[in-house]
Amino acid sequence: MLTNYHTHTQFCDGKSTAEEMVISAIEKGFTALGFSGHGYTPFDFTYCMQDTDGYLAEIGRLREKYKREIEIYVGVEEDAHYIQKNRAAFDYVLGSSHYVERGGVYIPVDNTPEKREQAIALIDGDPMAMAECYYSYFVDYIKRRRPDIIGHFDILTKFDEKDKNYFLGNPDYHKLAEKYLREALTADCIFEVNTGAISRDWRTLPYPHENLLRIIRAEGGKLTLTSDCHHADNLDCFFDESRAILRDIGFEYTYALYHGEWVKDYL
């Protein structure tokens, strides 16, 4: 099956309308498409939806209009720092973390390399202290909230290939990330394999990093393949290559939301 459950539109920071996304998905042969607008965050309007009711209404309209051609789901990308109170309004919650926080100041770790420098400066000017702050908060959220999907688990490495390599070249970082990944696995959520930074030319490989994917495989964790799509052209960005990577690691299937149930989608 060809599916994607991490899709952003003009309701948040996406470039395409929701209907443009649906039309593109149908043209590409998608079986299902899930929308995941960034949940409202009162401390930062850069990413988030400010008209959630309008979003829900529009996805509902599209689900009815295109029901004979594609399954459409309405989800939310909830940031770990601000829980959405109306979980029942969504078909699924994609739980992510984009920030580190100290003293009521929130800095995104994935917005730009300059913002990442500010995030490091906020946490004692120490990249490893920033990574500890990021993962400890995110994994505590995962264990408490148990989102349906865990979004881009190691997104703080987004700029390592093109900017300063703070993390992926540091063995101590890998030990830290692996420790927190094992904790997150106890929540029994689905991890996404996220190709979004590839389409934006920041990475050549998806999140999570291969060593984390190998742990997920060894521990029997679950995956779904997503594009973190912000433009209709990128709905299936790097999907074939990602499936090949997963097969090489030993995965036999990912999971897809189909007919309202998470089912195995064999690679």
mmCIF file of N, CA and C in Angstrom, residues 99-143:
data_model
loop_
_atom_site.group_PDB
_atom_site.id
_atom_site.type_symbol
_atom_site.label_atom_id
_atom_site.label_comp_id
_atom_site.label_asym_id
_atom_site.label_seq_id
_atom_site.Cartn_x
_atom_site.Cartn_y
_atom_site.Cartn_z
ATOM 1 N N TYR A 99 11.112 21.305 20.452
ATOM 2 C CA TYR A 99 11.689 22.358 21.272
ATOM 3 C C TYR A 99 12.516 21.805 22.427
ATOM 4 N N VAL A 100 13.384 22.688 22.940
ATOM 5 C CA VAL A 100 13.860 22.579 24.313
ATOM 6 C C VAL A 100 13.358 23.823 25.039
ATOM 7 N N GLU A 101 13.199 23.676 26.342
ATOM 8 C CA GLU A 101 12.611 24.768 27.135
ATOM 9 C C GLU A 101 13.405 24.964 28.414
ATOM 10 N N ARG A 102 13.562 26.219 28.781
ATOM 11 C CA ARG A 102 14.127 26.555 30.090
ATOM 12 C C ARG A 102 13.587 27.918 30.499
ATOM 13 N N GLY A 103 13.068 27.981 31.708
ATOM 14 C CA GLY A 103 12.576 29.244 32.235
ATOM 15 C C GLY A 103 11.469 29.860 31.416
ATOM 16 N N GLY A 104 10.642 29.007 30.808
ATOM 17 C CA GLY A 104 9.538 29.504 29.997
ATOM 18 C C GLY A 104 9.937 29.957 28.611
ATOM 19 N N VAL A 105 11.190 29.761 28.227
ATOM 20 C CA VAL A 105 11.676 30.089 26.883
ATOM 21 C C VAL A 105 11.737 28.799 26.066
ATOM 22 N N TYR A 106 11.109 28.802 24.894
ATOM 23 C CA TYR A 106 11.062 27.632 24.015
ATOM 24 C C TYR A 106 11.850 27.945 22.743
ATOM 25 N N ILE A 107 12.813 27.090 22.425
ATOM 26 C CA ILE A 107 13.601 27.254 21.208
ATOM 27 C C ILE A 107 13.483 25.975 20.387
ATOM 28 N N PRO A 108 13.104 26.066 19.100
ATOM 29 C CA PRO A 108 13.021 24.863 18.265
ATOM 30 C C PRO A 108 14.415 24.350 17.906
ATOM 31 N N VAL A 109 14.538 23.029 17.870
ATOM 32 C CA VAL A 109 15.821 22.410 17.537
ATOM 33 C C VAL A 109 15.940 22.130 16.045
ATOM 34 N N ASP A 110 14.858 22.300 15.283
ATOM 35 C CA ASP A 110 14.831 21.859 13.889
ATOM 36 C C ASP A 110 14.455 22.954 12.907
ATOM 37 N N ASN A 111 14.318 24.177 13.345
ATOM 38 C CA ASN A 111 13.841 25.239 12.453
ATOM 39 C C ASN A 111 14.919 25.675 11.470
ATOM 40 N N THR A 112 16.044 26.106 11.975
ATOM 41 C CA THR A 112 17.200 26.503 11.171
ATOM 42 C C THR A 112 18.454 26.154 11.965
ATOM 43 N N PRO A 113 19.621 26.077 11.311
ATOM 44 C CA PRO A 113 20.861 25.879 12.083
ATOM 45 C C PRO A 113 21.068 26.988 13.117
ATOM 46 N N GLU A 114 20.665 28.200 12.786
ATOM 47 C CA GLU A 114 20.829 29.306 13.731
ATOM 48 C C GLU A 114 19.959 29.105 14.967
ATOM 49 N N LYS A 115 18.724 28.619 14.760
ATOM 50 C CA LYS A 115 17.860 28.336 15.901
ATOM 51 C C LYS A 115 18.422 27.192 16.736
ATOM 52 N N ARG A 116 19.012 26.198 16.075
ATOM 53 C CA ARG A 116 19.617 25.105 16.835
ATOM 54 C C ARG A 116 20.748 25.638 17.720
ATOM 55 N N GLU A 117 21.534 26.587 17.206
ATOM 56 C CA GLU A 117 22.582 27.200 18.030
ATOM 57 C C GLU A 117 21.965 27.892 19.243
ATOM 58 N N GLN A 118 20.832 28.546 19.043
ATOM 59 C CA GLN A 118 20.159 29.199 20.164
ATOM 60 C C GLN A 118 19.663 28.167 21.176
ATOM 61 N N ALA A 119 19.171 27.026 20.680
ATOM 62 C CA ALA A 119 18.711 25.973 21.582
ATOM 63 C C ALA A 119 19.863 25.440 22.414
ATOM 64 N N ILE A 120 21.018 25.250 21.786
ATOM 65 C CA ILE A 120 22.197 24.796 22.531
ATOM 66 C C ILE A 120 22.615 25.843 23.551
ATOM 67 N N ALA A 121 22.608 27.110 23.153
ATOM 68 C CA ALA A 121 22.979 28.185 24.077
ATOM 69 C C ALA A 121 22.043 28.234 25.280
ATOM 70 N N LEU A 122 20.757 27.959 25.043
ATOM 71 C CA LEU A 122 19.780 27.971 26.131
ATOM 72 C C LEU A 122 20.089 26.909 27.172
ATOM 73 N N ILE A 123 20.616 25.769 26.730
ATOM 74 C CA ILE A 123 20.902 24.663 27.649
ATOM 75 C C ILE A 123 22.412 24.610 27.891
ATOM 76 N N ASP A 124 22.910 25.669 28.513
ATOM 77 C CA ASP A 124 24.289 25.743 29.011
ATOM 78 C C ASP A 124 25.348 25.770 27.913
ATOM 79 N N GLY A 125 24.939 26.011 26.661
ATOM 80 C CA GLY A 125 25.914 26.040 25.589
ATOM 81 C C GLY A 125 26.553 24.703 25.289
ATOM 82 N N ASP A 126 25.893 23.622 25.690
ATOM 83 C CA ASP A 126 26.459 22.268 25.605
ATOM 84 C C ASP A 126 25.547 21.401 24.734
ATOM 85 N N PRO A 127 26.006 20.972 23.540
ATOM 86 C CA PRO A 127 25.140 20.155 22.682
ATOM 87 C C PRO A 127 24.632 18.885 23.350
ATOM 88 N N MET A 128 25.464 18.227 24.135
ATOM 89 C CA MET A 128 25.011 17.000 24.787
ATOM 90 C C MET A 128 23.990 17.297 25.878
ATOM 91 N N ALA A 129 24.146 18.409 26.583
ATOM 92 C CA ALA A 129 23.138 18.792 27.574
ATOM 93 C C ALA A 129 21.823 19.116 26.876
ATOM 94 N N MET A 130 21.904 19.744 25.706
ATOM 95 C CA MET A 130 20.687 20.015 24.939
ATOM 96 C C MET A 130 20.027 18.720 24.503
ATOM 97 N N ALA A 131 20.826 17.742 24.045
ATOM 98 C CA ALA A 131 20.273 16.451 23.636
ATOM 99 C C ALA A 131 19.613 15.744 24.819
ATOM 100 N N GLU A 132 20.233 15.801 25.975
ATOM 101 C CA GLU A 132 19.650 15.195 27.175
ATOM 102 C C GLU A 132 18.322 15.860 27.516
ATOM 103 N N CYS A 133 18.292 17.186 27.444
ATOM 104 C CA CYS A 133 17.061 17.928 27.730
ATOM 105 C C CYS A 133 15.973 17.542 26.738
ATOM 106 N N TYR A 134 16.339 17.486 25.462
ATOM 107 C CA TYR A 134 15.373 17.147 24.421
ATOM 108 C C TYR A 134 14.790 15.754 24.636
ATOM 109 N N TYR A 135 15.656 14.747 24.761
ATOM 110 C CA TYR A 135 15.176 13.372 24.843
ATOM 111 C C TYR A 135 14.457 13.078 26.158
ATOM 112 N N SER A 136 14.945 13.616 27.249
ATOM 113 C CA SER A 136 14.307 13.296 28.532
ATOM 114 C C SER A 136 12.868 13.794 28.555
ATOM 115 N N TYR A 137 12.640 15.009 28.050
ATOM 116 C CA TYR A 137 11.279 15.541 28.030
ATOM 117 C C TYR A 137 10.418 14.769 27.036
ATOM 118 N N PHE A 138 10.955 14.522 25.846
ATOM 119 C CA PHE A 138 10.187 13.851 24.795
ATOM 120 C C PHE A 138 9.793 12.442 25.218
ATOM 121 N N VAL A 139 10.727 11.702 25.773
ATOM 122 C CA VAL A 139 10.430 10.314 26.130
ATOM 123 C C VAL A 139 9.484 10.249 27.327
ATOM 124 N N ASP A 140 9.603 11.179 28.252
ATOM 125 C CA ASP A 140 8.625 11.231 29.347
ATOM 126 C C ASP A 140 7.227 11.460 28.781
ATOM 127 N N TYR A 141 7.105 12.366 27.808
ATOM 128 C CA TYR A 141 5.820 12.595 27.134
ATOM 129 C C TYR A 141 5.322 11.314 26.460
ATOM 130 N N ILE A 142 6.185 10.630 25.733
ATOM 131 C CA ILE A 142 5.788 9.414 25.022
ATOM 132 C C ILE A 142 5.228 8.384 25.983
ATOM 133 N N LYS A 143 5.884 8.191 27.106
ATOM 134 C CA LYS A 143 5.443 7.161 28.063
ATOM 135 C C LYS A 143 4.135 7.561 28.734
#
